C-alpha positions as CSV (number, residue, x, y, z in Angstrom):
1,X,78.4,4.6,29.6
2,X,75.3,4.4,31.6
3,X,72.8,7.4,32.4
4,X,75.7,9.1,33.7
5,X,77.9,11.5,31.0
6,X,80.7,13.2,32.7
7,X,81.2,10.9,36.0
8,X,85.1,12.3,38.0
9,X,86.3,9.1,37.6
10,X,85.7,8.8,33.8
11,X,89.2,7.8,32.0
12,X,91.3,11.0,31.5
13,X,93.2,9.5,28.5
14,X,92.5,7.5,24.5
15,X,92.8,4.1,25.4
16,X,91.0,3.1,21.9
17,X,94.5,1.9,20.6
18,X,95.4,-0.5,23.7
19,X,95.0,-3.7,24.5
20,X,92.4,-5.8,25.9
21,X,94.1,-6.0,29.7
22,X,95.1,-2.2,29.7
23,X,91.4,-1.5,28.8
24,X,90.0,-4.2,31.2
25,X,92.2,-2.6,33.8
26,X,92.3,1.1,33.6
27,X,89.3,1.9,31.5
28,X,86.7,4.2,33.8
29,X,89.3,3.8,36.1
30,X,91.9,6.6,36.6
31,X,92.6,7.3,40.5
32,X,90.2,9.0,42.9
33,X,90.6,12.8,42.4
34,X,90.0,13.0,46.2
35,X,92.3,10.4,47.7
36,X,94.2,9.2,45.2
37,X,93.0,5.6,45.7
38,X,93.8,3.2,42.6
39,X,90.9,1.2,43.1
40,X,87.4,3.0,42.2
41,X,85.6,3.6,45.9
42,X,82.6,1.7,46.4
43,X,80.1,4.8,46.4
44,X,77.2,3.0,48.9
45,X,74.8,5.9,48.6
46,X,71.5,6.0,47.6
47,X,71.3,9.9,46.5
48,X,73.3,13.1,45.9
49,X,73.4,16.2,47.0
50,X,72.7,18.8,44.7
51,X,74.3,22.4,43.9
52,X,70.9,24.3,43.6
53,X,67.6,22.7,42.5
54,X,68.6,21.2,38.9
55,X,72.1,21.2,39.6
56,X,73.4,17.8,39.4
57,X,76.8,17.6,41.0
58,X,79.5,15.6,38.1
59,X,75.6,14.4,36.3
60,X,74.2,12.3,39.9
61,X,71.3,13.0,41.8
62,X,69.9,9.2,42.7
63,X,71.5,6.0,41.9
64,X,68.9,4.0,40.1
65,X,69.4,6.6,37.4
66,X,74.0,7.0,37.8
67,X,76.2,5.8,40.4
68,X,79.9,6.3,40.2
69,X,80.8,3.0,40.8
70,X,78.6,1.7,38.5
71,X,79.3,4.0,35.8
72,X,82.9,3.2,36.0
73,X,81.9,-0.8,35.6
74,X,79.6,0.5,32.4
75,X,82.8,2.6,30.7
76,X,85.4,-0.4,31.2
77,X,82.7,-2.8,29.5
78,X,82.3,-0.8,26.3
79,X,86.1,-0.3,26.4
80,X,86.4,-4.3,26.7
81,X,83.7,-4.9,23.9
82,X,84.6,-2.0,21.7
83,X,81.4,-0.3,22.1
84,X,80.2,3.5,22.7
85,X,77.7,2.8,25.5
86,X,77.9,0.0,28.7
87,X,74.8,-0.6,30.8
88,X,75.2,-2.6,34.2
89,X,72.0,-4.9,35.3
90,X,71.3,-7.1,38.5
91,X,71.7,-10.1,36.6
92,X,72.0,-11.2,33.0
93,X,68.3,-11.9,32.6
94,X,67.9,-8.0,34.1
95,X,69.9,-6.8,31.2
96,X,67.9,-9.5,28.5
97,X,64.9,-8.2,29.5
98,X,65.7,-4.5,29.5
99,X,66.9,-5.2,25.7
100,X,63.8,-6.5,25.0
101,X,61.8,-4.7,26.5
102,X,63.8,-1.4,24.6
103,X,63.5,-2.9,21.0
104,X,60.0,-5.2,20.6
105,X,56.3,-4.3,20.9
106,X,53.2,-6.4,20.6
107,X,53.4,-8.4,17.5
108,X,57.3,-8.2,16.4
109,X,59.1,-11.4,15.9
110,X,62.4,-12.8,17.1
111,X,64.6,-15.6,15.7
112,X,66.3,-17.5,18.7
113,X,69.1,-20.3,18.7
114,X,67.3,-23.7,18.4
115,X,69.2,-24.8,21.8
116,X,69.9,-21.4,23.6
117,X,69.9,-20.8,27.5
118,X,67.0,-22.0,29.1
119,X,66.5,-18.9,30.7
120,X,66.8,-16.5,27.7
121,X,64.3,-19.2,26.1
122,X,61.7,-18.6,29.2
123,X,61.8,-15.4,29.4
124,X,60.8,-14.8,25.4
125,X,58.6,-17.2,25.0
126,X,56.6,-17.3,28.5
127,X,57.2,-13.3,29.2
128,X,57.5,-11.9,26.0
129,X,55.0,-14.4,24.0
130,X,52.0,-13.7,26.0
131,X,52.8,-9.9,25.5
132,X,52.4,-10.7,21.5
133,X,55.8,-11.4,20.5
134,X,56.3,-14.3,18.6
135,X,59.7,-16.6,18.3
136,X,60.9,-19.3,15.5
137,X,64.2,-21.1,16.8
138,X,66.3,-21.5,14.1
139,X,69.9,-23.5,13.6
140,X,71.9,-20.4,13.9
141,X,75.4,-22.8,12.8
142,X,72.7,-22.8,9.1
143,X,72.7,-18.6,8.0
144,X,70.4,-20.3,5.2
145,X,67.9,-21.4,7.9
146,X,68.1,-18.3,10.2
147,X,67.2,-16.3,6.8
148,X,64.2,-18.7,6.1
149,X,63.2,-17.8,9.7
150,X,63.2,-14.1,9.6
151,X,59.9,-12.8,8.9
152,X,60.0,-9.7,6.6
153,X,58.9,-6.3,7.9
154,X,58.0,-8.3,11.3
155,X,61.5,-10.1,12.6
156,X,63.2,-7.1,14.6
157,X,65.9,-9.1,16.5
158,X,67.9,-11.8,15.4
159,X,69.1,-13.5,19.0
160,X,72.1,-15.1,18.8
161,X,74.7,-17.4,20.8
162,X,78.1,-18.4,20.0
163,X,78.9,-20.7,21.1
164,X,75.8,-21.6,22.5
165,X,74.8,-23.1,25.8
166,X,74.9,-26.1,26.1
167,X,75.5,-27.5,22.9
168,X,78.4,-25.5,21.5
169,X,77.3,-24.4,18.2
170,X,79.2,-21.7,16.3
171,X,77.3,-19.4,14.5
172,X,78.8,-16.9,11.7
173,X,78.4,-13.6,13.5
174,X,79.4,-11.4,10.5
175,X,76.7,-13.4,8.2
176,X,74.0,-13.2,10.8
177,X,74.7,-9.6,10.5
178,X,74.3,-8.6,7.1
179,X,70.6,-10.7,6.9
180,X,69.8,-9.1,10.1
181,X,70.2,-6.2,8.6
182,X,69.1,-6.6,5.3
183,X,65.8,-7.3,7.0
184,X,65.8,-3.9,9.3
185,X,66.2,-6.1,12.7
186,X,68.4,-5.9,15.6
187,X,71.8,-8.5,15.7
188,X,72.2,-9.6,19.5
189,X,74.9,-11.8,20.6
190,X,75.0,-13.4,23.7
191,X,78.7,-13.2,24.6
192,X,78.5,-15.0,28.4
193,X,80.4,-18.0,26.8
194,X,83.3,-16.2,24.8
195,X,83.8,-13.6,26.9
196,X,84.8,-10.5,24.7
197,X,88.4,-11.3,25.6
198,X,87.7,-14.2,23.4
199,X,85.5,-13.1,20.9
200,X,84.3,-9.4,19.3
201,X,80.8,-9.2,18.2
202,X,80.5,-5.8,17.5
203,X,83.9,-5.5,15.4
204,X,81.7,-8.6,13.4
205,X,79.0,-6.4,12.9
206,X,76.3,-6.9,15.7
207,X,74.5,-4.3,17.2
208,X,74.3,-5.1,20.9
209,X,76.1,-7.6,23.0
210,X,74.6,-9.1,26.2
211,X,76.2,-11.0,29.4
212,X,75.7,-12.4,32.4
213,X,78.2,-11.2,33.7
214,X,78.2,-13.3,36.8
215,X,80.4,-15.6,34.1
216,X,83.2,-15.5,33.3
217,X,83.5,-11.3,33.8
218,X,82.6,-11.6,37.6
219,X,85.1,-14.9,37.3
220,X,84.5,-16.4,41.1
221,X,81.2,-17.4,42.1
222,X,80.8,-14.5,44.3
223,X,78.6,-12.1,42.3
224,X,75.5,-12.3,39.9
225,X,75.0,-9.2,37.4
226,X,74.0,-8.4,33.4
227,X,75.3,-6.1,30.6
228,X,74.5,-4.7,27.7
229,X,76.8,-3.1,25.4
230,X,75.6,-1.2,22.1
231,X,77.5,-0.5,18.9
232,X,78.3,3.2,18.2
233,X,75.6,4.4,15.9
234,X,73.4,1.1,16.7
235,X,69.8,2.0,15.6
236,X,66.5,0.4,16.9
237,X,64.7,-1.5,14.3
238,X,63.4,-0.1,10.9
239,X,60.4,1.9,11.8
240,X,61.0,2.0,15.3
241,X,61.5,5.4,17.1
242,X,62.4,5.2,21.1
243,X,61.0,6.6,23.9
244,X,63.3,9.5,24.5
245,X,62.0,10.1,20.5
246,X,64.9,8.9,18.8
247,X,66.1,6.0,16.7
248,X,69.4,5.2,18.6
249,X,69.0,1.8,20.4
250,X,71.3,3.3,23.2
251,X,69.0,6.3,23.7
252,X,66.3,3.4,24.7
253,X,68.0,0.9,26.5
254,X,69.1,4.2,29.0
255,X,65.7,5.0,28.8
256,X,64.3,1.4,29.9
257,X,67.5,0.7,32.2
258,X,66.5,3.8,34.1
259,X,61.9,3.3,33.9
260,X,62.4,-0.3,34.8
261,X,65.5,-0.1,37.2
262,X,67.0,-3.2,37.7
263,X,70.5,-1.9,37.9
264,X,73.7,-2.9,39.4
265,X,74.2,-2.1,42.8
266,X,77.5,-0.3,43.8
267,X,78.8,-3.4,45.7
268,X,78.1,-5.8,43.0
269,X,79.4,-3.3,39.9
270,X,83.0,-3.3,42.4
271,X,83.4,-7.4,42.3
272,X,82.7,-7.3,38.7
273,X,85.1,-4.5,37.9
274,X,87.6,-6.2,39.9
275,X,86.8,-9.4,37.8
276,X,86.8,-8.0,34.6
277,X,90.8,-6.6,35.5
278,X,91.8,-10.4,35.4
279,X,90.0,-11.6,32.7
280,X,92.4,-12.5,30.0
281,X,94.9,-14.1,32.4
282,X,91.9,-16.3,33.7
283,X,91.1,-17.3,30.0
284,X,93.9,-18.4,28.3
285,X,94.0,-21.0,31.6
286,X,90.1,-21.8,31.0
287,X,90.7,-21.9,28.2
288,X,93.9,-24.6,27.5
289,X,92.6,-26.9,30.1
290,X,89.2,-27.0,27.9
291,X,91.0,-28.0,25.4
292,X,93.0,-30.2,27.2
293,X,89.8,-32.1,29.1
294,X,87.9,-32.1,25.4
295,X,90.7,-33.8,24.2
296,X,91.3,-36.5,26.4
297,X,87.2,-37.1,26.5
298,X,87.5,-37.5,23.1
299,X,89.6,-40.6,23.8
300,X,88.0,-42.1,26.6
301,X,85.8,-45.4,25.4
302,X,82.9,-44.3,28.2
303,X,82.5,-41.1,26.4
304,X,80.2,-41.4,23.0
305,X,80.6,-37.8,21.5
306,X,82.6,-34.2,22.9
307,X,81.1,-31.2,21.6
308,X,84.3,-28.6,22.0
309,X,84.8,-26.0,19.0
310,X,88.5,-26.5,19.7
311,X,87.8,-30.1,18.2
312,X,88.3,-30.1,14.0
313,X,85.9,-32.6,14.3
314,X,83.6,-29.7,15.8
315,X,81.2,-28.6,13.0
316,X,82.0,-24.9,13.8
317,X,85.7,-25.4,14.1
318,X,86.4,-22.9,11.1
319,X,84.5,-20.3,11.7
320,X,85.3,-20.7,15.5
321,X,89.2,-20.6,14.5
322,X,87.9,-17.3,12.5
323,X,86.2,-15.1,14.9
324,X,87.4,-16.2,18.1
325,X,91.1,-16.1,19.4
326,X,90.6,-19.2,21.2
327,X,87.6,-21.4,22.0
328,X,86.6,-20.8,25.8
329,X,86.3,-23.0,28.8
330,X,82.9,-25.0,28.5
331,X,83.0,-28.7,27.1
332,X,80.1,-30.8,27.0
333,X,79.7,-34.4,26.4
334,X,77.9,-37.5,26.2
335,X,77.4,-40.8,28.0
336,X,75.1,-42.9,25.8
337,X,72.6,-42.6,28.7
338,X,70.8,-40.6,30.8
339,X,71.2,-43.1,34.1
340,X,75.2,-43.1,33.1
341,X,75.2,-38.8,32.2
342,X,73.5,-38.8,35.9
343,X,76.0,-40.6,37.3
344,X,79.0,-38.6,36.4
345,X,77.5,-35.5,37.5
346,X,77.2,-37.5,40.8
347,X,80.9,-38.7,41.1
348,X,82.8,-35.9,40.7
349,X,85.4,-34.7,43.4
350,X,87.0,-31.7,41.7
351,X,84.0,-30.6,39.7
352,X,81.5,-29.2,41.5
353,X,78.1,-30.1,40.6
354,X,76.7,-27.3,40.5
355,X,74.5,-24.2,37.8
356,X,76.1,-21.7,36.5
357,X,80.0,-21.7,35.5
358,X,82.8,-19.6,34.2
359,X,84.1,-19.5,37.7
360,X,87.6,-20.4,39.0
361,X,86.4,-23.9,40.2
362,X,85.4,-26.5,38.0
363,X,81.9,-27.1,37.6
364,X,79.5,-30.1,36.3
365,X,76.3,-30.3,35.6
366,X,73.1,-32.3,33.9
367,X,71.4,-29.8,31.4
368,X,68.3,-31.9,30.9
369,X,67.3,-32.0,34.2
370,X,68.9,-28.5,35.2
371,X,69.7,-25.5,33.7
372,X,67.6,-26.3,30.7
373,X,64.8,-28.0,32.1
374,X,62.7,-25.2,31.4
375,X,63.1,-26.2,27.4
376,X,61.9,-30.1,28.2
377,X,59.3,-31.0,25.5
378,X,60.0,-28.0,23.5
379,X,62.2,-28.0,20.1
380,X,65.1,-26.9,22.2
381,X,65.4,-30.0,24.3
382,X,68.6,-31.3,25.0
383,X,69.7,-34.9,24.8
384,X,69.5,-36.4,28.1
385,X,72.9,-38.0,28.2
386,X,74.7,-34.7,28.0
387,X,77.0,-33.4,30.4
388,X,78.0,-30.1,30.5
389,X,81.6,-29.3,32.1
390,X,82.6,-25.8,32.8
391,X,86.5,-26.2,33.7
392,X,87.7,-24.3,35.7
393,X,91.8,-22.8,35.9
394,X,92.7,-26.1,38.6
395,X,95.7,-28.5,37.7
396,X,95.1,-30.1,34.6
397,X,96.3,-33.6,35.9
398,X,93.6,-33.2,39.0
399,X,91.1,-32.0,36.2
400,X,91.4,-35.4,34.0
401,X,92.0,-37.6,36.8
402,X,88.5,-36.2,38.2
403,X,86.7,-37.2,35.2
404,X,88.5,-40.4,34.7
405,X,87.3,-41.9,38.5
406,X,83.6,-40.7,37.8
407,X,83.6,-42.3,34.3
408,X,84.6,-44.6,35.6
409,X,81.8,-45.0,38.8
410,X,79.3,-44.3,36.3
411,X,79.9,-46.9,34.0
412,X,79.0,-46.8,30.4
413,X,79.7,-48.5,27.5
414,X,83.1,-48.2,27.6
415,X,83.1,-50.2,31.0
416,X,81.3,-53.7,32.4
417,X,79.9,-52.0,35.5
């Protein structure tokens, strides 16, 4: 949980043994002791009142530092990801940058995916690298070329997506682990994509796990916030001690969540809650019409390559099939041209072209010349005939028949137009 130890609406009872829903759903969320209300109040208020000077009412006195609804979002997160300490952000990058900020210092090292999110690439190497950190992208789906990137006694995070955005690759979380931490660095997984109803990092040994959670979690378009989650007994990085003076990476990310204060507001902590209670159901849908969609792109003569872990002919596939119970709702593809990738994007009905994804709707969208244009010219470019589809819980017929009319409108070399 956040900043915040005993909040009144913590959980009166062990929910460690239940499933994923029954956490997602009750976790930090018993009824209001005052009303009775099954639904955790949205607690709009900026500070507390306080039984004598120094006596903090149930731990809150001002809600940068704890807000109950907030704190209640924090506990059902580590419930969800099997963690000992949730931390609620503004937005994904909020929460990236908070991490950061809590585990490097002027002259560390990092090793990020060689195609991760545009964003978490920009803010590391044009935030971060002018403060003196330094970053080698390595191929994360390669453990033999992520441990030729780490830098001895200098690498003190290993930053890792799976599967990562946009290109899909799969990356062995429990390997990455062990040479993360056979070189005294930090293991983060970025888990916007899986979802931890999907996937587990911290059960695979990481140390931290990161969202946006205006994703999948949030689930509907309608609210933008970050997490971090930290593995019980999660230490900062060989040598590193914190700046409450002690080792635990939780201790510091509190610490920096709370100094730098880009937290989640009460409003947006309730739509995300609310989200989180319908993950599962949302993913398995996501989830088999991705499969679905990858499949029949596979077959279509105006598509040259899918790139869907679900696919054996997916690189990852195994280790995918290993670590994740199924293999999310993002597909990506490509055209054999830019002009034709453009196109598609452009023809859609029932995908909306649009950033962002793991909403209900169905989205589409060119990386190259949006969410990763920030990468252009770099060694994490992506090609610029990929599509990337995030596909949504629609009919499956109104799904393919989408994609079928805009291949079709876009031509390629499947067709004559």
């Amino acid at each position: 949980m956040g900043s915040v130890s005993t909040p009144e609406h913590a959980t009166t009872h062990d929910l460690t043994s239940a499933g994923f829903s029954t956490r997602a759903i009750h976790a930090g969320q018993d009824p209001d002791a005052t009303t009775g209300a099954v639904v955790p109040p949205i607690y709009q208020v900026s500070t507390y009142k306080q039984d004598g000077v120094g006596g903090l009412r149930n731990g809150y006195e001002y809600s940068r530092s704890g807000n109950p609804t907030r704190s209640a979002l924090e506990e059902a997160l580590a419930a969800v990801e099997g963690g000992a300490s949730g931390f609620a952000f503004a937005s994904g990058l909020a929460a990236e940058d908070t991490l950061l900020r809590a585990v490097l210092r002027p002259g560390d090292h990092v090793v990020v995916p060689d195609d991760a999110y545009g964003g978490t690439y920009r803010l590391i190497a044009r935030v971060f690298g002018p403060w003196g950190v330094e970053h080698t992208p390595a191929d994360l789906s390669d453990p033999d070329a992520v441990l030729a990137a780490i830098e001895p006694g200098r690498t003190k995070l290993v930053w890792v997506e799976t599967p990562t955005n946009p290109l899909l690759g799969i990356a062995d979380i429990a390997v990455l682990a062990a040479h993360a931490r056979g070189a005294g660095a930090v293991l983060v997984v970025d888990n916007t994509f899986a979802t931890p109803y999907l996937q587990q990092p911290l059960a695979l040994g990481a140390d931290v796990v990161v969202h946006s959670t205006t994703k999948y979690i949030g689930g509907h378009s309608d609210v933008v916030g970050g997490a971090v989650v930290v593995a019980d007994g999660a230490q900062l990085p060989v040598g590193l001690t914190g700046p409450t003076g002690t080792t635990s990476l939780a201790d510091a990310v509190r610490f920096h969540q709370n100094a730098s204060g880009a937290v989640a507001g009460p409003f947006d902590s309730w739509l995300t809650l609310r989200g989180l209670k319908t993950l599962a159901v949302r993913m398995d849908r996501h989830t088999a019409n991705a499969q679905a969609v990858a499949e029949h792109l596979a077959a279509h003569p105006a598509v040259t390559e899918v790139i869907y872990p679900g696919l054996e002919s997916h690189p990852g596939h195994e280790v995918a099939a290993r670590q994740m119970r199924a293999f999310g709702g993002m597909v990506s593809f490509r055209t054999g041209s830019e002009e034709s990738a453009v196109a598609v994007c452009g023809a859609t009905r029932v995908f909306t072209l649009a950033e962002s994804l793991g909403g209900v709707e169905s989205l589409v969208e060119h990386p190259a010349r949006m969410t990763h244009g920030s990468v252009a010219g770099t060694a994490l470019e992506v090609p610029a005939d990929l599509v990337r589809l995030s596909v949504g819980i629609e009919d499956l017929a109104d799904l393919l028949a989408d994609l079928d009319q805009a291949l079709a409108q876009a031509g390629g070399p499947g067709h004559d137009a």
